[in-house]
Amino acid sequence: MDGSMLVWMDIGHLNDIPRPGSRVVTTPGIDIAVFRTADDRVFALHDRCPHKAGKLSQGIVHGDSVTCPLHNWVIGLEDGQAKEPDEGCSRTVPVRLEDGRILLAVGGA
Amino acid sequence: MNMIAPRRSRLVLVGNGMAGVRALEEILSRAPHEFSITVFGSEPHGNYNRIMLSPVLAGEKTFEAITTHPKSWYSENAIELIAGEAVIAIDRDAKTVTGELGTTRPYDVLLLATGSNPVIIPLPGHKLPGVIGFRDIADVETMIAASQSGKHAVVIGGGLLGLEAANGLARNGMDTTVLHIMPTLMERQLDPVSAGLLKADLETRGLKVITEANTKAILGEDRARGVTLADGTELPADIVVMAAGIRPNIALAKEAGLACGRGIQVDDGMTTSDPAIFAVGECVEHRGALFGLVAPLWDMAKVLADRVTKTAATDYVPAVTGTRLKVTGIDMFSAGDFMGDGNTDDVVFRDAARGVHKKLVIRDDKLIGAVLYGEARDSAWYFDMIRTGADISALRDTLVFGPSVGGGEAAGVETLPDTAEICGCNGVSKGTILEAIGKHKLTTVDQVRARTKASASCGSCTCQVEGLLAFALGGDYDATPKIKAVCKCTAAGHDAVRAAIMDKKLKSIPAVMRAMGWTTPDGCASCRPALNYYLLCAWPGEYADDSRSRFVNERMHANIQKDGTYSVVPRMWGGVTTAAELRAIADVVDKHRIPTVKVTGGQRIDLLGVRKEQLPEVWRDLNAAGMVSGHAYGKALRTVKTCVGSEWCRFGTQDSTAMGIALERMTWGSWTPHKTKMAVSGCPRNCAEATIKDFGVIATEAGWDLYVGGNGGIKVRVTDLLAKVATEDEVLEYAAAFMQLYREEAWYLERTAPWVERVGIDTVRARLSDAGGRKLLQQRFQESQHHAQTDPWAERAAGAEAHEFHALATVE
Ligand code: SRM
Ligand SMILES: Cc1cc2nc3c(=O)[nH]c(=O)nc-3n(C[C@H](O)[C@H](O)[C@H](O)COP(=O)(O)OP(=O)(O)OC[C@H]3O[C@@H](n4cnc5c(N)ncnc54)[C@H](O)[C@@H]3O)c2cc1C
Ligand code: SF4
Ligand code: FES
């Protein structure tokens, strides 16, 4: 992704996402799952499990992982990597918190 | 905007078989984005494991199970698959290939992997329908169809393929005769003694074998009806399988003017006489040699990929191959030069009573060939010596007894050197497997298979892979912990957690985790749903359900489907419906354009393919017609199946339908450790299948027989009789008490069947036959139902949990 073309878009307030949990941001391309952990950190991944494209936004969030609803792969929120023994990776999307607002990086790619 | 990417080289593969697709995998692993790839295959499928056609024919595997690359694999890798169209021409000047339906593709690099064709001996009658080779899934289907309409089969050729075909045909019930022209079977893999043992073994399985058989003609006018031999013997045949060898499929290459001998000639880098064209697999001829087994093809695929992607300039070096016959129950292996000559010594072991014969051929203190029949478990050990040319002089005296000599059963794979090849099909060595086990902490054969491909093809090395796991993991391999911990976040077992919740009055998930010393801050996807259930069961009406600890289906009150849409199953009490309900369902389907309507195995209707955001509306409309959630998604009461019973059926003894409806009205909405299903049959003919339900009721002249602890599913368990009662009220009382006992004492995700097996049916009977205890359980169930029987659909249609159904934001 070309950093210079990133646009930080305000997509909502932290409290719009259940704790711990996830909501979806739809885009013209792929859906993006935005996660909130029990300790109020936010992460964003393409809403597509590396296994068989399960919607990670529908999974159970625990620690800094999410368990995919389809076949229970566990995906790390920080790096999008599937935990052992599974292998694969969901794309991460830059996201940050500013005064409780969630800013998601869009464009660029 | 995007930069225009440099044009990717175009790679075309002709031949969608084992060697070609393996070559693509090797190429993709080296250079995932270098080529835009097109594959032509004359078969209409993705790629499958051809060597497993024999188990498919024998009914031991399905075609799906041997499919290694379904069509989705191609799309996931951005490969264009043109399946069902053979390539008929290569224009080497224009660098294009053209298929029989006219599809043309340009190439920069062309791979030919056209495999080989069965040799069809041009006997009179060889073109009749019913005369086939044994090469692809279509042949297998023809054979299976023949076995359904006819009785007799003849297989011409007693080599590996012929015998596997004959075994499969016999397993399908055909009277099968193998005609072999040589004096002994599989003469290219077996010495005469083991060939004799094999013949006897096959004959005891009901196959007929005629050696030195000289087939003269195939009989029949419109299709094959029989075979005649030179000596005048006539054999009836509804199908004739020719397994008399294979011939490289070179027509296309020859037509294009590439250098061909018996196969397409390639150099050590798998390049044909045209530097833009490579060939791999059974269609090639390398230094005068042809190929008929997969192991060398894997080596070729690696060399080819190195060359095509220019990552290395490796050369293909032929290696010794080993053979096994894939006939279940016959254990044989052969490799190398097993016949020997004047300069070799034979070491032979024979145990006629056990049908074991081993022959080792030694030259200059080296093992150069081996045949093992009847007991081939040491094959990897011998094969390694043959491949590496190790000096065996020190071992010679005991060599034939294998690596475990003196050690009884103990020794096995652990005695092999790391270089020893465990999986011949995929060329995986012991060292590679051990490394994968260590590095990735593998603990099951499936994991090893997924990582290394060992035992992923013919599967005959599964035992050895298991042996390596046991060896690598030592005591850990099967050490079963005494208490089954809830999950890896804790050492505590389910019973301990449930007891602590009650004793210490723990009322939230964090409180349980703190009290029980959880090692993770907020648990995982296994323990959170379990704790949520335990708390809900312990404190009805008091504990606030934690939707964040619910699996998606229970959070959404609908079943997630593989494409991310949901299914909606309204309750249909006791399987009874009305015209008004059906009309309302039909209206909902039309209004929301629901793609699929299906009657479930649980006597109700499933609406499939509903999008998440549609759910509340769909529910609202169903509610309006009086329908509520069927909990088809929950660890909860699912269906109560019934039969028509005494109201209509001439055998019915009681009103089973009304009984079922009463049970469902009483139990709906209750959360249970795992899903719970009931059924009521009106007589012992048991049309509602009550004896494989969690709670089953069968009406008799005298009243009702109550059964518990059954399920269909993965491991079928038939119910045990709980009690015989006289009245409907007693049925309801027992049902409520049984549900509550199960709710309070089973472990989360334990259905009634394994629970009853764990605690024993006698315990369950004793608890429920005590009238006082039974009443108390019933009361606690009623109390819990008092809080549970609200329709979750109605709540959400009214706006609860709205965030579940809508996107947080939309980026235009
Ligand atoms: C829809 C239905 C198939 C159908 O089209 O008929 C079905 C569909 C599913 N079944 Fe089933 N089962 C359906 C009747 C059955 C039956 C037949 C019955 O109930 O009489 C059985 C065997 C009886 C039994 O349960 O003992 C059955 C045994 C299973 C099992 C194996 C359970 C076991 O103990 O081994 C599973 C797996 C599980 O629950 O973990 C399962 C799981 C599933 C799941 C939930 C798989 C999943 O996790 O997504 C499927 C959900 C599809 C969906 O979204 O609708 N389904 N399933 C049936 C719904 C019945 C209903 O009206 O509620
Ligand atoms: C029943 C059976 C059992 C076997 N058992 C064993 C075993 O136990 N161990 C072992 O090592 N080997 C075994 N083999 C051999 C093994 O299957 C082959 O060595 C291997 O499949 C060869 O791979 P390949 O890619 O060269 O050819 P194939 O797998 O045959 O693939 C060639 C593909 O190219 C297609 N094709 C041909 N011409 C064209 C064209 N012009 N255009 C488009 N497509 C074309 C064909 O339809 C075919 O799908 C067995 C074979 C059979 C049939
Ligand atoms: S049997 Fe049940 S779980 Fe399996 S595919 Fe059919 S519906 Fe799904
Ligand atoms: S799709 Fe995510 S685990 Fe299978």
mmCIF file of C-alpha atoms in Angstrom, chain B residues 180-340:
data_model
loop_
_atom_site.group_PDB
_atom_site.id
_atom_site.type_symbol
_atom_site.label_atom_id
_atom_site.label_comp_id
_atom_site.label_asym_id
_atom_site.label_seq_id
_atom_site.Cartn_x
_atom_site.Cartn_y
_atom_site.Cartn_z
ATOM 1 C CA HIS B 180 -2.198 -63.110 -17.997
ATOM 2 C CA ILE B 181 0.071 -64.022 -20.843
ATOM 3 C CA MET B 182 3.180 -64.768 -18.727
ATOM 4 C CA PRO B 183 3.650 -67.805 -16.479
ATOM 5 C CA THR B 184 3.510 -65.685 -13.271
ATOM 6 C CA LEU B 185 1.631 -62.564 -12.175
ATOM 7 C CA MET B 186 3.325 -59.146 -11.904
ATOM 8 C CA GLU B 187 6.534 -60.556 -13.326
ATOM 9 C CA ARG B 188 8.046 -57.096 -13.459
ATOM 10 C CA GLN B 189 7.647 -56.626 -9.717
ATOM 11 C CA LEU B 190 7.613 -60.117 -8.209
ATOM 12 C CA ASP B 191 9.836 -63.173 -8.289
ATOM 13 C CA PRO B 192 8.036 -66.426 -9.160
ATOM 14 C CA VAL B 193 7.666 -67.567 -5.556
ATOM 15 C CA SER B 194 5.889 -64.457 -4.306
ATOM 16 C CA ALA B 195 3.899 -64.327 -7.519
ATOM 17 C CA GLY B 196 2.640 -67.814 -6.680
ATOM 18 C CA LEU B 197 1.644 -66.683 -3.173
ATOM 19 C CA LEU B 198 -0.152 -63.696 -4.661
ATOM 20 C CA LYS B 199 -2.081 -65.897 -7.080
ATOM 21 C CA ALA B 200 -3.206 -68.128 -4.216
ATOM 22 C CA ASP B 201 -4.227 -65.095 -2.141
ATOM 23 C CA LEU B 202 -6.264 -63.649 -4.983
ATOM 24 C CA GLU B 203 -7.943 -66.983 -5.590
ATOM 25 C CA THR B 204 -9.046 -67.219 -1.987
ATOM 26 C CA ARG B 205 -10.698 -63.824 -2.541
ATOM 27 C CA GLY B 206 -12.732 -65.358 -5.340
ATOM 28 C CA LEU B 207 -10.735 -64.113 -8.351
ATOM 29 C CA LYS B 208 -9.963 -66.561 -11.143
ATOM 30 C CA VAL B 209 -6.492 -66.310 -12.613
ATOM 31 C CA ILE B 210 -5.408 -67.966 -15.852
ATOM 32 C CA THR B 211 -1.686 -67.598 -16.588
ATOM 33 C CA GLU B 212 -0.071 -68.282 -19.965
ATOM 34 C CA ALA B 213 -3.419 -67.268 -21.386
ATOM 35 C CA ASN B 214 -3.377 -66.405 -25.041
ATOM 36 C CA THR B 215 -6.435 -64.297 -25.764
ATOM 37 C CA LYS B 216 -7.681 -64.756 -29.314
ATOM 38 C CA ALA B 217 -10.732 -62.570 -29.692
ATOM 39 C CA ILE B 218 -13.422 -60.587 -27.980
ATOM 40 C CA LEU B 219 -16.885 -61.914 -28.767
ATOM 41 C CA GLY B 220 -20.079 -59.973 -29.256
ATOM 42 C CA GLU B 221 -21.927 -58.111 -31.966
ATOM 43 C CA ASP B 222 -23.232 -54.868 -30.517
ATOM 44 C CA ARG B 223 -21.121 -55.012 -27.361
ATOM 45 C CA ALA B 224 -18.650 -57.301 -25.624
ATOM 46 C CA ARG B 225 -20.209 -60.584 -24.528
ATOM 47 C CA GLY B 226 -17.172 -62.805 -23.937
ATOM 48 C CA VAL B 227 -13.581 -63.680 -24.689
ATOM 49 C CA THR B 228 -12.058 -66.713 -26.435
ATOM 50 C CA LEU B 229 -8.599 -68.057 -25.780
ATOM 51 C CA ALA B 230 -6.287 -69.760 -28.293
ATOM 52 C CA ASP B 231 -6.929 -73.118 -26.618
ATOM 53 C CA GLY B 232 -10.634 -72.764 -27.363
ATOM 54 C CA THR B 233 -11.758 -71.731 -23.843
ATOM 55 C CA GLU B 234 -14.688 -69.337 -23.935
ATOM 56 C CA LEU B 235 -15.349 -66.964 -21.030
ATOM 57 C CA PRO B 236 -18.511 -64.878 -20.692
ATOM 58 C CA ALA B 237 -17.819 -61.163 -20.139
ATOM 59 C CA ASP B 238 -20.085 -58.139 -19.719
ATOM 60 C CA ILE B 239 -16.988 -55.995 -19.533
ATOM 61 C CA VAL B 240 -13.415 -56.521 -20.717
ATOM 62 C CA VAL B 241 -10.699 -54.414 -19.122
ATOM 63 C CA MET B 242 -7.432 -54.184 -21.000
ATOM 64 C CA ALA B 243 -4.562 -53.636 -18.607
ATOM 65 C CA ALA B 244 -1.769 -54.738 -20.844
ATOM 66 C CA GLY B 245 0.505 -51.783 -20.335
ATOM 67 C CA ILE B 246 0.583 -48.079 -21.066
ATOM 68 C CA ARG B 247 1.989 -46.034 -23.913
ATOM 69 C CA PRO B 248 3.103 -42.391 -23.597
ATOM 70 C CA ASN B 249 0.583 -40.030 -25.138
ATOM 71 C CA ILE B 250 2.762 -38.300 -27.729
ATOM 72 C CA ALA B 251 0.374 -37.691 -30.624
ATOM 73 C CA LEU B 252 0.183 -33.945 -30.045
ATOM 74 C CA ALA B 253 3.940 -33.514 -29.592
ATOM 75 C CA LYS B 254 4.724 -35.617 -32.639
ATOM 76 C CA GLU B 255 2.278 -33.686 -34.791
ATOM 77 C CA ALA B 256 4.019 -30.477 -33.695
ATOM 78 C CA GLY B 257 7.343 -31.900 -34.828
ATOM 79 C CA LEU B 258 8.970 -32.288 -31.415
ATOM 80 C CA ALA B 259 11.611 -35.008 -31.135
ATOM 81 C CA CYS B 260 9.903 -38.192 -29.959
ATOM 82 C CA GLY B 261 10.990 -41.743 -29.456
ATOM 83 C CA ARG B 262 8.581 -43.902 -27.526
ATOM 84 C CA GLY B 263 7.926 -40.790 -25.445
ATOM 85 C CA ILE B 264 8.500 -37.061 -25.859
ATOM 86 C CA GLN B 265 12.263 -36.773 -25.596
ATOM 87 C CA VAL B 266 13.545 -34.431 -22.902
ATOM 88 C CA ASP B 267 16.987 -33.513 -21.664
ATOM 89 C CA ASP B 268 18.051 -33.504 -18.006
ATOM 90 C CA GLY B 269 16.313 -30.142 -17.577
ATOM 91 C CA MET B 270 12.982 -31.560 -18.872
ATOM 92 C CA THR B 271 13.237 -29.432 -22.028
ATOM 93 C CA THR B 272 12.027 -30.861 -25.319
ATOM 94 C CA SER B 273 13.702 -30.256 -28.655
ATOM 95 C CA ASP B 274 12.002 -26.830 -28.641
ATOM 96 C CA PRO B 275 13.491 -24.659 -25.857
ATOM 97 C CA ALA B 276 10.115 -23.008 -25.175
ATOM 98 C CA ILE B 277 8.438 -26.345 -24.563
ATOM 99 C CA PHE B 278 8.940 -28.546 -21.519
ATOM 100 C CA ALA B 279 7.448 -31.949 -20.796
ATOM 101 C CA VAL B 280 6.881 -33.836 -17.585
ATOM 102 C CA GLY B 281 5.264 -37.062 -16.424
ATOM 103 C CA GLU B 282 4.490 -40.309 -18.117
ATOM 104 C CA CYS B 283 4.525 -38.757 -21.573
ATOM 105 C CA VAL B 284 8.294 -38.222 -21.502
ATOM 106 C CA GLU B 285 11.257 -40.296 -22.496
ATOM 107 C CA HIS B 286 14.388 -39.420 -20.564
ATOM 108 C CA ARG B 287 17.656 -41.012 -21.669
ATOM 109 C CA GLY B 288 15.716 -43.798 -23.308
ATOM 110 C CA ALA B 289 13.678 -44.591 -20.189
ATOM 111 C CA LEU B 290 9.866 -44.405 -19.778
ATOM 112 C CA PHE B 291 7.947 -43.968 -16.534
ATOM 113 C CA GLY B 292 4.883 -45.542 -14.957
ATOM 114 C CA LEU B 293 4.896 -44.546 -11.289
ATOM 115 C CA VAL B 294 4.433 -41.211 -9.583
ATOM 116 C CA ALA B 295 7.612 -40.947 -7.508
ATOM 117 C CA PRO B 296 9.871 -39.994 -10.426
ATOM 118 C CA LEU B 297 7.282 -37.486 -11.642
ATOM 119 C CA TRP B 298 7.612 -35.494 -8.435
ATOM 120 C CA ASP B 299 11.366 -35.209 -8.987
ATOM 121 C CA MET B 300 10.781 -34.158 -12.586
ATOM 122 C CA ALA B 301 8.289 -31.504 -11.466
ATOM 123 C CA LYS B 302 10.893 -29.948 -9.175
ATOM 124 C CA VAL B 303 13.564 -29.826 -11.853
ATOM 125 C CA LEU B 304 11.114 -28.401 -14.356
ATOM 126 C CA ALA B 305 10.014 -25.685 -11.928
ATOM 127 C CA ASP B 306 13.607 -24.757 -11.161
ATOM 128 C CA ARG B 307 14.263 -24.397 -14.873
ATOM 129 C CA VAL B 308 11.053 -22.640 -15.890
ATOM 130 C CA THR B 309 11.354 -20.050 -13.132
ATOM 131 C CA LYS B 310 15.115 -19.881 -13.607
ATOM 132 C CA THR B 311 15.670 -20.338 -9.870
ATOM 133 C CA ALA B 312 18.235 -23.129 -10.307
ATOM 134 C CA ALA B 313 19.719 -25.221 -13.072
ATOM 135 C CA THR B 314 19.050 -28.615 -11.518
ATOM 136 C CA ASP B 315 19.082 -31.879 -13.457
ATOM 137 C CA TYR B 316 16.713 -34.780 -13.304
ATOM 138 C CA VAL B 317 18.466 -37.852 -11.957
ATOM 139 C CA PRO B 318 16.538 -41.109 -12.199
ATOM 140 C CA ALA B 319 16.139 -42.941 -8.885
ATOM 141 C CA VAL B 320 15.113 -46.462 -7.967
ATOM 142 C CA THR B 321 11.388 -46.846 -7.496
ATOM 143 C CA GLY B 322 9.426 -49.182 -5.285
ATOM 144 C CA THR B 323 6.015 -50.726 -5.919
ATOM 145 C CA ARG B 324 3.101 -51.771 -3.778
ATOM 146 C CA LEU B 325 -0.147 -53.408 -4.804
ATOM 147 C CA LYS B 326 -3.150 -51.465 -3.506
ATOM 148 C CA VAL B 327 -5.366 -54.415 -2.750
ATOM 149 C CA THR B 328 -6.590 -54.196 0.818
ATOM 150 C CA GLY B 329 -5.247 -57.082 2.839
ATOM 151 C CA ILE B 330 -2.348 -57.894 0.540
ATOM 152 C CA ASP B 331 0.945 -56.679 1.853
ATOM 153 C CA MET B 332 3.684 -56.577 -0.747
ATOM 154 C CA PHE B 333 6.596 -54.426 -1.787
ATOM 155 C CA SER B 334 9.243 -54.699 -4.416
ATOM 156 C CA ALA B 335 12.101 -52.493 -5.540
ATOM 157 C CA GLY B 336 15.290 -52.493 -7.553
ATOM 158 C CA ASP B 337 16.752 -55.501 -9.335
ATOM 159 C CA PHE B 338 14.988 -58.306 -7.540
ATOM 160 C CA MET B 339 15.804 -61.088 -10.007
ATOM 161 C CA GLY B 340 19.584 -60.832 -9.863
#
